[in-house]
Coordinates of C-alpha atoms in Angstrom, one line a residue:
M13 CA -29.1 17.2 -4.9
A14 CA -27.2 14.5 -6.7
Y15 CA -25.4 12.1 -4.5
Q16 CA -21.5 12.8 -4.4
V17 CA -19.3 9.7 -3.9
L18 CA -17.2 9.6 -0.7
A19 CA -13.9 10.0 -2.3
R20 CA -14.9 13.3 -3.8
K21 CA -17.0 14.5 -0.9
L22 CA -14.3 13.9 1.6
R23 CA -11.2 15.2 -0.4
P24 CA -9.1 17.1 2.0
Q25 CA -9.1 21.0 1.6
N26 CA -6.1 21.6 3.9
F27 CA -3.0 19.9 5.2
H28 CA -4.6 19.3 8.7
S29 CA -7.5 17.2 7.4
L30 CA -5.1 14.8 5.3
V31 CA -4.7 11.3 6.5
G32 CA -1.2 9.9 6.5
Q33 CA 1.8 11.2 4.5
E34 CA 3.3 13.0 7.6
H35 CA 6.7 13.0 6.2
V36 CA 5.6 15.0 3.1
L37 CA 3.3 17.4 5.1
R38 CA 6.2 18.1 7.5
A39 CA 8.5 19.3 4.7
L40 CA 5.8 21.3 2.9
V41 CA 4.6 23.1 6.0
H42 CA 8.0 24.1 7.0
A43 CA 8.9 25.4 3.6
L44 CA 5.7 27.4 3.4
D45 CA 5.9 28.8 6.9
E46 CA 9.6 29.9 6.4
Q47 CA 9.0 31.1 2.7
R48 CA 11.7 28.6 1.4
L49 CA 9.9 27.7 -1.8
H50 CA 11.1 25.5 -4.5
H51 CA 10.0 26.2 -8.2
A52 CA 9.2 22.5 -9.1
Y53 CA 7.8 19.7 -6.9
L54 CA 7.4 16.0 -7.8
F55 CA 4.9 13.8 -6.0
S56 CA 5.0 10.2 -6.6
G57 CA 3.3 7.1 -5.2
T58 CA 0.5 4.6 -6.1
R59 CA -3.0 5.6 -7.1
G60 CA -5.1 7.1 -4.4
V61 CA -2.5 8.1 -1.9
G62 CA -3.0 12.0 -2.2
K63 CA -0.7 13.1 -5.0
T64 CA -3.0 15.4 -6.8
T65 CA -4.8 16.5 -3.5
I66 CA -1.6 17.6 -1.8
A67 CA -0.6 19.5 -5.1
R68 CA -4.0 21.3 -5.1
I69 CA -3.7 22.2 -1.4
L70 CA -0.2 23.6 -2.0
A71 CA -1.6 25.7 -4.9
R72 CA -4.1 27.1 -2.4
C73 CA -1.3 27.8 0.1
L74 CA 0.6 29.7 -2.6
N75 CA -2.2 31.8 -3.8
C76 CA -4.4 32.5 -0.7
E77 CA -5.3 36.1 -0.6
Q78 CA -4.3 36.1 3.2
G79 CA -0.6 35.5 2.2
I80 CA 1.5 32.5 1.7
S81 CA 0.9 30.0 4.5
S82 CA 0.5 26.3 5.3
T83 CA -3.0 27.1 6.6
P84 CA -5.0 28.8 3.8
C85 CA -8.0 30.6 4.8
G86 CA -10.3 28.6 2.5
V87 CA -12.9 31.4 2.2
C88 CA -11.2 33.9 -0.1
S89 CA -12.1 33.9 -3.8
S90 CA -8.7 32.3 -4.8
C91 CA -9.1 29.4 -2.2
V92 CA -12.8 28.9 -3.2
E93 CA -12.1 28.9 -7.0
I94 CA -9.2 26.5 -6.6
S95 CA -11.4 24.0 -4.7
E96 CA -14.0 24.3 -7.3
G97 CA -11.6 23.8 -10.1
R98 CA -12.1 27.1 -11.8
F99 CA -9.0 29.3 -10.7
V100 CA -7.6 30.8 -13.8
D101 CA -3.9 30.7 -12.7
L102 CA -4.0 26.8 -11.7
I103 CA -3.5 25.1 -14.9
E104 CA -4.1 21.3 -14.6
V105 CA -2.8 19.1 -17.3
D106 CA -3.3 15.5 -17.9
A107 CA -0.2 14.3 -19.5
A108 CA -1.7 11.0 -20.4
S109 CA -3.9 12.8 -23.0
R110 CA -1.4 15.4 -24.0
T111 CA 1.8 13.6 -24.8
K112 CA 2.8 15.4 -27.9
V113 CA 5.6 17.9 -27.8
E114 CA 3.2 20.4 -29.7
D115 CA 0.9 20.3 -26.6
T116 CA 4.0 21.0 -24.4
R117 CA 5.2 23.9 -26.4
E118 CA 1.7 25.4 -26.4
L119 CA 1.5 25.0 -22.7
L120 CA 4.9 26.8 -22.2
E121 CA 4.0 29.7 -24.5
N122 CA 2.2 31.4 -21.7
V123 CA 4.7 30.8 -18.9
Q124 CA 6.3 34.2 -19.4
Y125 CA 3.0 36.0 -18.7
A126 CA 2.3 37.1 -15.2
P127 CA -0.7 35.4 -13.4
T128 CA -4.1 36.8 -13.9
R129 CA -5.5 36.6 -10.4
G130 CA -3.2 34.8 -8.1
R131 CA 0.3 35.3 -6.6
F132 CA 1.8 32.4 -8.6
K133 CA 0.8 30.8 -12.0
V134 CA 0.9 27.1 -11.0
Y135 CA 1.1 24.2 -13.5
L136 CA -0.1 20.9 -12.2
I137 CA 0.9 18.1 -14.5
D138 CA -0.7 14.8 -13.6
E139 CA 0.7 11.5 -14.8
V140 CA 3.9 13.4 -16.0
H141 CA 5.7 10.1 -16.9
M142 CA 3.4 9.8 -19.9
L143 CA 5.0 12.7 -21.7
S144 CA 7.1 11.8 -24.7
T145 CA 10.9 12.3 -24.9
S146 CA 10.5 15.4 -27.0
S147 CA 8.0 16.8 -24.5
F148 CA 10.5 16.4 -21.7
N149 CA 13.2 17.9 -23.7
A150 CA 11.0 20.9 -24.4
L151 CA 10.1 21.2 -20.7
L152 CA 13.7 21.0 -19.3
K153 CA 14.9 24.6 -19.8
T154 CA 11.7 26.2 -18.3
L155 CA 11.6 23.6 -15.6
E156 CA 15.1 24.5 -14.6
E157 CA 14.8 28.3 -14.7
P158 CA 11.2 29.3 -14.7
P159 CA 10.1 32.9 -14.2
P160 CA 9.6 33.9 -10.5
H161 CA 5.9 33.8 -10.7
V162 CA 5.7 30.2 -12.0
K163 CA 5.4 26.9 -9.9
F164 CA 5.4 23.4 -11.3
L165 CA 3.8 20.6 -9.5
L166 CA 4.2 17.1 -11.0
A167 CA 2.5 14.0 -10.1
T168 CA 3.4 10.4 -11.3
T169 CA 2.7 6.9 -10.3
D170 CA 5.9 5.6 -12.1
P171 CA 8.8 8.0 -11.3
H172 CA 11.2 5.5 -12.8
K173 CA 10.0 6.5 -16.3
L174 CA 11.0 10.2 -15.8
P175 CA 14.4 11.2 -17.2
V176 CA 17.1 11.9 -14.7
T177 CA 17.4 15.5 -15.9
V178 CA 13.8 16.0 -14.9
L179 CA 14.2 14.4 -11.5
S180 CA 17.2 16.4 -10.7
R181 CA 15.3 19.7 -11.2
C182 CA 12.5 18.9 -8.8
L183 CA 12.1 18.4 -5.1
Q184 CA 10.9 14.8 -4.9
F185 CA 8.4 13.5 -2.4
N186 CA 7.5 9.8 -2.4
L187 CA 4.0 9.1 -1.0
K188 CA 3.6 5.9 0.9
N189 CA 0.9 3.3 0.8
M190 CA -1.3 3.8 4.0
P191 CA -1.5 0.9 6.6
A192 CA -4.8 -1.2 6.7
E193 CA -5.2 0.0 10.3
Q194 CA -5.0 3.6 9.4
I195 CA -7.5 3.2 6.7
A196 CA -9.8 1.2 8.8
T197 CA -9.6 3.8 11.6
Y198 CA -10.5 6.6 9.2
L199 CA -13.4 4.5 7.6
Q200 CA -14.9 4.1 11.1
K201 CA -14.9 7.9 11.4
V202 CA -16.4 8.4 8.0
L203 CA -19.2 5.8 8.6
G204 CA -20.0 7.4 12.0
E205 CA -20.3 10.8 10.4
E206 CA -22.5 9.3 7.6
Q207 CA -24.6 7.4 10.2
I208 CA -24.0 4.1 8.7
N209 CA -24.1 1.1 10.9
F210 CA -21.1 -1.3 10.7
D211 CA -19.2 -4.0 12.5
E212 CA -15.5 -3.6 13.0
P213 CA -14.3 -6.8 10.9
S214 CA -16.1 -5.5 7.8
V215 CA -14.3 -2.2 7.9
W216 CA -11.0 -4.0 8.5
Q217 CA -11.8 -6.1 5.4
I218 CA -12.1 -3.0 3.3
G219 CA -9.1 -1.6 4.6
R220 CA -7.0 -4.7 3.6
A221 CA -8.7 -4.9 0.2
A222 CA -7.7 -1.2 -0.5
K223 CA -4.0 -2.2 -0.5
G224 CA -2.9 1.1 0.7
S225 CA -5.1 3.5 -1.3
M226 CA -7.5 5.6 0.5
R227 CA -9.4 6.5 -2.6
D228 CA -9.9 2.8 -3.2
A229 CA -11.0 2.3 0.4
L230 CA -13.6 5.0 0.0
S231 CA -14.9 3.7 -3.3
L232 CA -15.2 0.2 -1.8
T233 CA -17.1 1.6 1.1
D234 CA -19.6 3.2 -1.3
Q235 CA -20.0 -0.1 -2.9
A236 CA -20.2 -1.9 0.4
I237 CA -23.1 0.6 1.6
A238 CA -25.0 -0.2 -1.6
F239 CA -24.4 -4.0 -1.5
C240 CA -25.2 -4.3 2.2
G241 CA -28.2 -2.0 2.1
G242 CA -26.8 0.6 4.4
Q243 CA -25.6 -1.7 7.2
L244 CA -22.1 -3.1 6.7
N245 CA -21.5 -6.6 8.2
E246 CA -18.6 -8.9 7.8
T247 CA -20.3 -11.7 5.9
A248 CA -21.8 -9.4 3.3
V249 CA -18.6 -7.4 2.8
N250 CA -16.6 -10.8 2.4
Q251 CA -19.2 -11.8 -0.3
M252 CA -18.8 -8.4 -2.1
L253 CA -14.9 -8.6 -1.9
G254 CA -14.7 -12.3 -2.7
S255 CA -12.9 -12.8 0.6
I256 CA -12.8 -16.2 2.4
D257 CA -14.5 -16.8 5.6
Q258 CA -12.0 -17.3 8.4
S259 CA -13.2 -20.7 9.4
R260 CA -12.3 -22.0 5.8
V261 CA -8.9 -20.7 6.0
V262 CA -8.4 -22.4 9.6
A263 CA -9.6 -25.7 8.0
L264 CA -6.9 -25.3 5.4
V265 CA -4.3 -24.6 8.0
Q266 CA -5.3 -27.5 10.1
A267 CA -5.2 -29.8 7.1
L268 CA -1.7 -28.7 6.4
Q269 CA -0.7 -29.1 10.0
Q270 CA -2.2 -32.7 9.9
G271 CA -0.9 -33.6 6.5
D272 CA -4.4 -34.5 5.4
A273 CA -4.4 -34.1 1.5
S274 CA -8.0 -35.3 1.3
A275 CA -9.2 -32.6 3.4
I276 CA -7.2 -30.1 1.5
L277 CA -8.8 -31.2 -1.8
Q278 CA -12.2 -31.2 -0.2
Q279 CA -11.8 -27.6 1.1
V280 CA -10.6 -26.4 -2.4
A281 CA -13.6 -28.1 -4.1
E282 CA -15.9 -26.2 -1.8
L283 CA -14.2 -23.0 -2.4
A284 CA -14.7 -23.6 -6.1
E285 CA -18.3 -24.4 -5.7
Q286 CA -18.7 -21.0 -4.0
G287 CA -16.9 -19.2 -6.9
Q288 CA -14.3 -17.8 -4.7
N289 CA -11.2 -16.2 -6.1
F290 CA -8.2 -18.5 -5.4
V291 CA -5.7 -15.6 -5.4
V292 CA -7.6 -14.0 -2.5
A293 CA -7.8 -17.3 -0.9
L294 CA -4.0 -17.8 -1.0
E295 CA -3.5 -14.2 0.3
D296 CA -5.9 -14.9 3.2
L297 CA -3.9 -18.1 3.9
L298 CA -0.6 -16.2 3.9
S299 CA -2.1 -13.6 6.2
M300 CA -3.1 -16.3 8.6
L301 CA 0.3 -18.0 8.5
H302 CA 2.0 -14.7 9.3
Q303 CA -0.3 -14.1 12.3
I304 CA 0.5 -17.5 13.6
A305 CA 4.2 -16.9 13.3
V306 CA 3.8 -13.7 15.2
C307 CA 2.0 -15.5 17.9
Q308 CA 4.6 -18.1 18.2
V309 CA 7.4 -15.5 18.7
V310 CA 5.4 -12.9 20.8
P311 CA 2.5 -14.8 22.4
N312 CA 0.9 -11.7 23.8
A313 CA 1.2 -9.7 20.4
P314 CA -2.2 -8.1 19.2
V315 CA -4.1 -10.1 16.8
A316 CA -5.6 -8.6 13.7
V317 CA -9.3 -7.9 13.8
Q318 CA -10.2 -10.7 11.3
F319 CA -8.6 -13.4 13.2
D320 CA -9.9 -15.0 16.3
H321 CA -7.2 -14.6 19.2
Q322 CA -7.8 -17.9 20.8
V323 CA -7.7 -19.8 17.4
M324 CA -4.4 -18.2 16.5
Q325 CA -2.9 -19.1 19.8
D326 CA -4.1 -22.7 19.6
L327 CA -2.5 -23.0 16.0
A328 CA 0.7 -21.4 17.2
Q329 CA 1.1 -24.0 19.8
A330 CA 0.1 -26.9 17.6
M331 CA 2.3 -26.3 14.6
P332 CA 6.2 -26.3 14.5
A333 CA 7.7 -23.0 13.6
A334 CA 9.7 -24.6 10.7
D335 CA 6.3 -25.8 9.1
I336 CA 4.9 -22.1 9.4
Q337 CA 8.0 -20.6 7.8
L338 CA 8.1 -23.3 5.0
F339 CA 4.5 -22.8 4.2
Y340 CA 4.7 -19.1 3.9
Q341 CA 7.8 -19.1 1.8
M342 CA 6.2 -21.6 -0.6
G343 CA 2.9 -19.7 -0.7
S344 CA 4.6 -16.5 -1.5
V345 CA 6.2 -18.2 -4.4
A346 CA 3.1 -19.8 -5.4
H347 CA 1.3 -16.3 -5.4
K348 CA 3.6 -15.1 -8.2
D349 CA 3.1 -18.3 -10.2
L350 CA -0.7 -18.4 -10.1
A351 CA -1.0 -16.1 -13.0
L352 CA 1.1 -18.6 -15.1
A353 CA -0.9 -21.7 -14.2
P354 CA -3.2 -23.1 -17.0
D355 CA -5.9 -23.3 -14.4
I356 CA -5.9 -21.1 -11.3
R357 CA -7.6 -23.8 -9.2
N358 CA -5.2 -26.4 -10.2
G359 CA -2.4 -24.0 -9.4
F360 CA -3.9 -23.3 -6.0
E361 CA -4.2 -27.0 -5.3
M362 CA -0.5 -27.7 -6.4
A363 CA 0.7 -25.0 -4.1
L364 CA -1.0 -26.7 -1.1
L365 CA 0.1 -30.2 -2.2
R366 CA 3.7 -28.8 -2.6
M367 CA 3.7 -27.6 1.0
L368 CA 2.7 -31.1 2.1
A369 CA 5.4 -32.7 0.0
F370 CA 8.2 -30.6 1.3
R371 CA 7.0 -30.6 4.9
P372 CA 9.6 -31.8 7.3
Q373 CA 8.9 -35.4 8.6
I374 CA 10.8 -34.9 11.8
D375 CA 9.6 -32.7 14.5
P376 CA 12.2 -29.9 15.1
Q377 CA 11.8 -30.6 18.9
Q378 CA 13.0 -34.1 18.3
I379 CA 16.2 -33.1 16.4
R380 CA 17.9 -32.1 19.7
Q381 CA 17.1 -35.5 21.2
V382 CA 19.0 -37.5 18.4
A383 CA 22.3 -38.8 19.9
M384 CA 25.3 -37.3 18.3
P385 CA 27.9 -39.8 17.5
Q386 CA 30.8 -39.9 19.9
I387 CA 34.2 -38.9 18.3
A388 CA 37.2 -40.1 20.2
L389 CA 39.6 -37.1 20.5
P390 CA 43.3 -37.7 21.0
Q391 CA 44.5 -37.1 24.4
A392 CA 47.6 -35.1 25.0
S393 CA 50.4 -36.8 27.0
S394 CA 50.8 -35.3 30.5
S395 CA 54.5 -36.1 30.5
A396 CA 57.3 -34.3 28.6
P397 CA 58.7 -36.1 25.7
E398 CA 61.8 -38.2 26.5
A399 CA 65.2 -36.7 25.6
T400 CA 66.9 -38.2 22.6
P401 CA 70.1 -40.0 23.9
E402 CA 73.4 -38.3 22.6
A403 CA 75.5 -40.2 20.3

């Protein structure tokens, strides 16, 4: 049997197996269980967070032969056909490839007819923001007052491009990016079920690199399994992702703390020799500065897996808080400016040198010890003013 990638193999088939998006699931489950169903739903969010998956599960809930429920049986012919993508009353449309008004009118011609197999005829329009203005206008009336047997499920990565008239006709659900911790925890479960050996830092690196997308995380996991030969380890995963070894980021932070420009340039040169991505290097530097700032404020706070707890504590004690805040702010600005630099290495170097140039020369602890100038204040007289003699 051909290998099936993890993102397709592990696609959830019911609401209970979904990871994250609790705020969306809560609303949908209550609506289904209480039979308070809207005729149009809009799911928005970045790629790989579950928009199309939730829409397909909702279609199963609506058309399960056991009745409308938040827990479809999964074994009836309707549930099986929907999961296999061959249910006749689930019409999936890729709006990116069918943008013309003629396509939309052709789609709506069959809205008036009753469903062939299921309870509802469900129109799932993916990337709906790609429709033309004429297509949206053709859709408006049907979207506002569809026949009782029709449900519209819209999905988009850019809801700001949708006309307000469309947004006002839909129940809107904004799917959130998933935290790296939640992704890493799920990947550990997946790798355990797949009997793949791994270490925790490698899974954490994949969780961070996914940037909130579970589908991206599973795709990167597939790539890491192939790259590492079936055994994930931090060094190999960092090499695959182009991430920077923690020791090099620590060396950069120490050079900034010591004001050693020569050491900074040497570290940048070594990163360039290894072919590292300087955007990733700056992101790793910012992540470490954030962790140091947290340790300064809350010494007992948990430290992210990719950082050594003792190293973070030592740097937190050695560096003034003002320096950390300044470096982070300037690094955040430099992250946006790197794309504009004529040479990305030079842009990275200039960001680090700028941090040194604007670094405060006086330790904030010494500021309180500077003597304030004494200002003589006028003293009020204790005696009453003399009375003016009468003429």
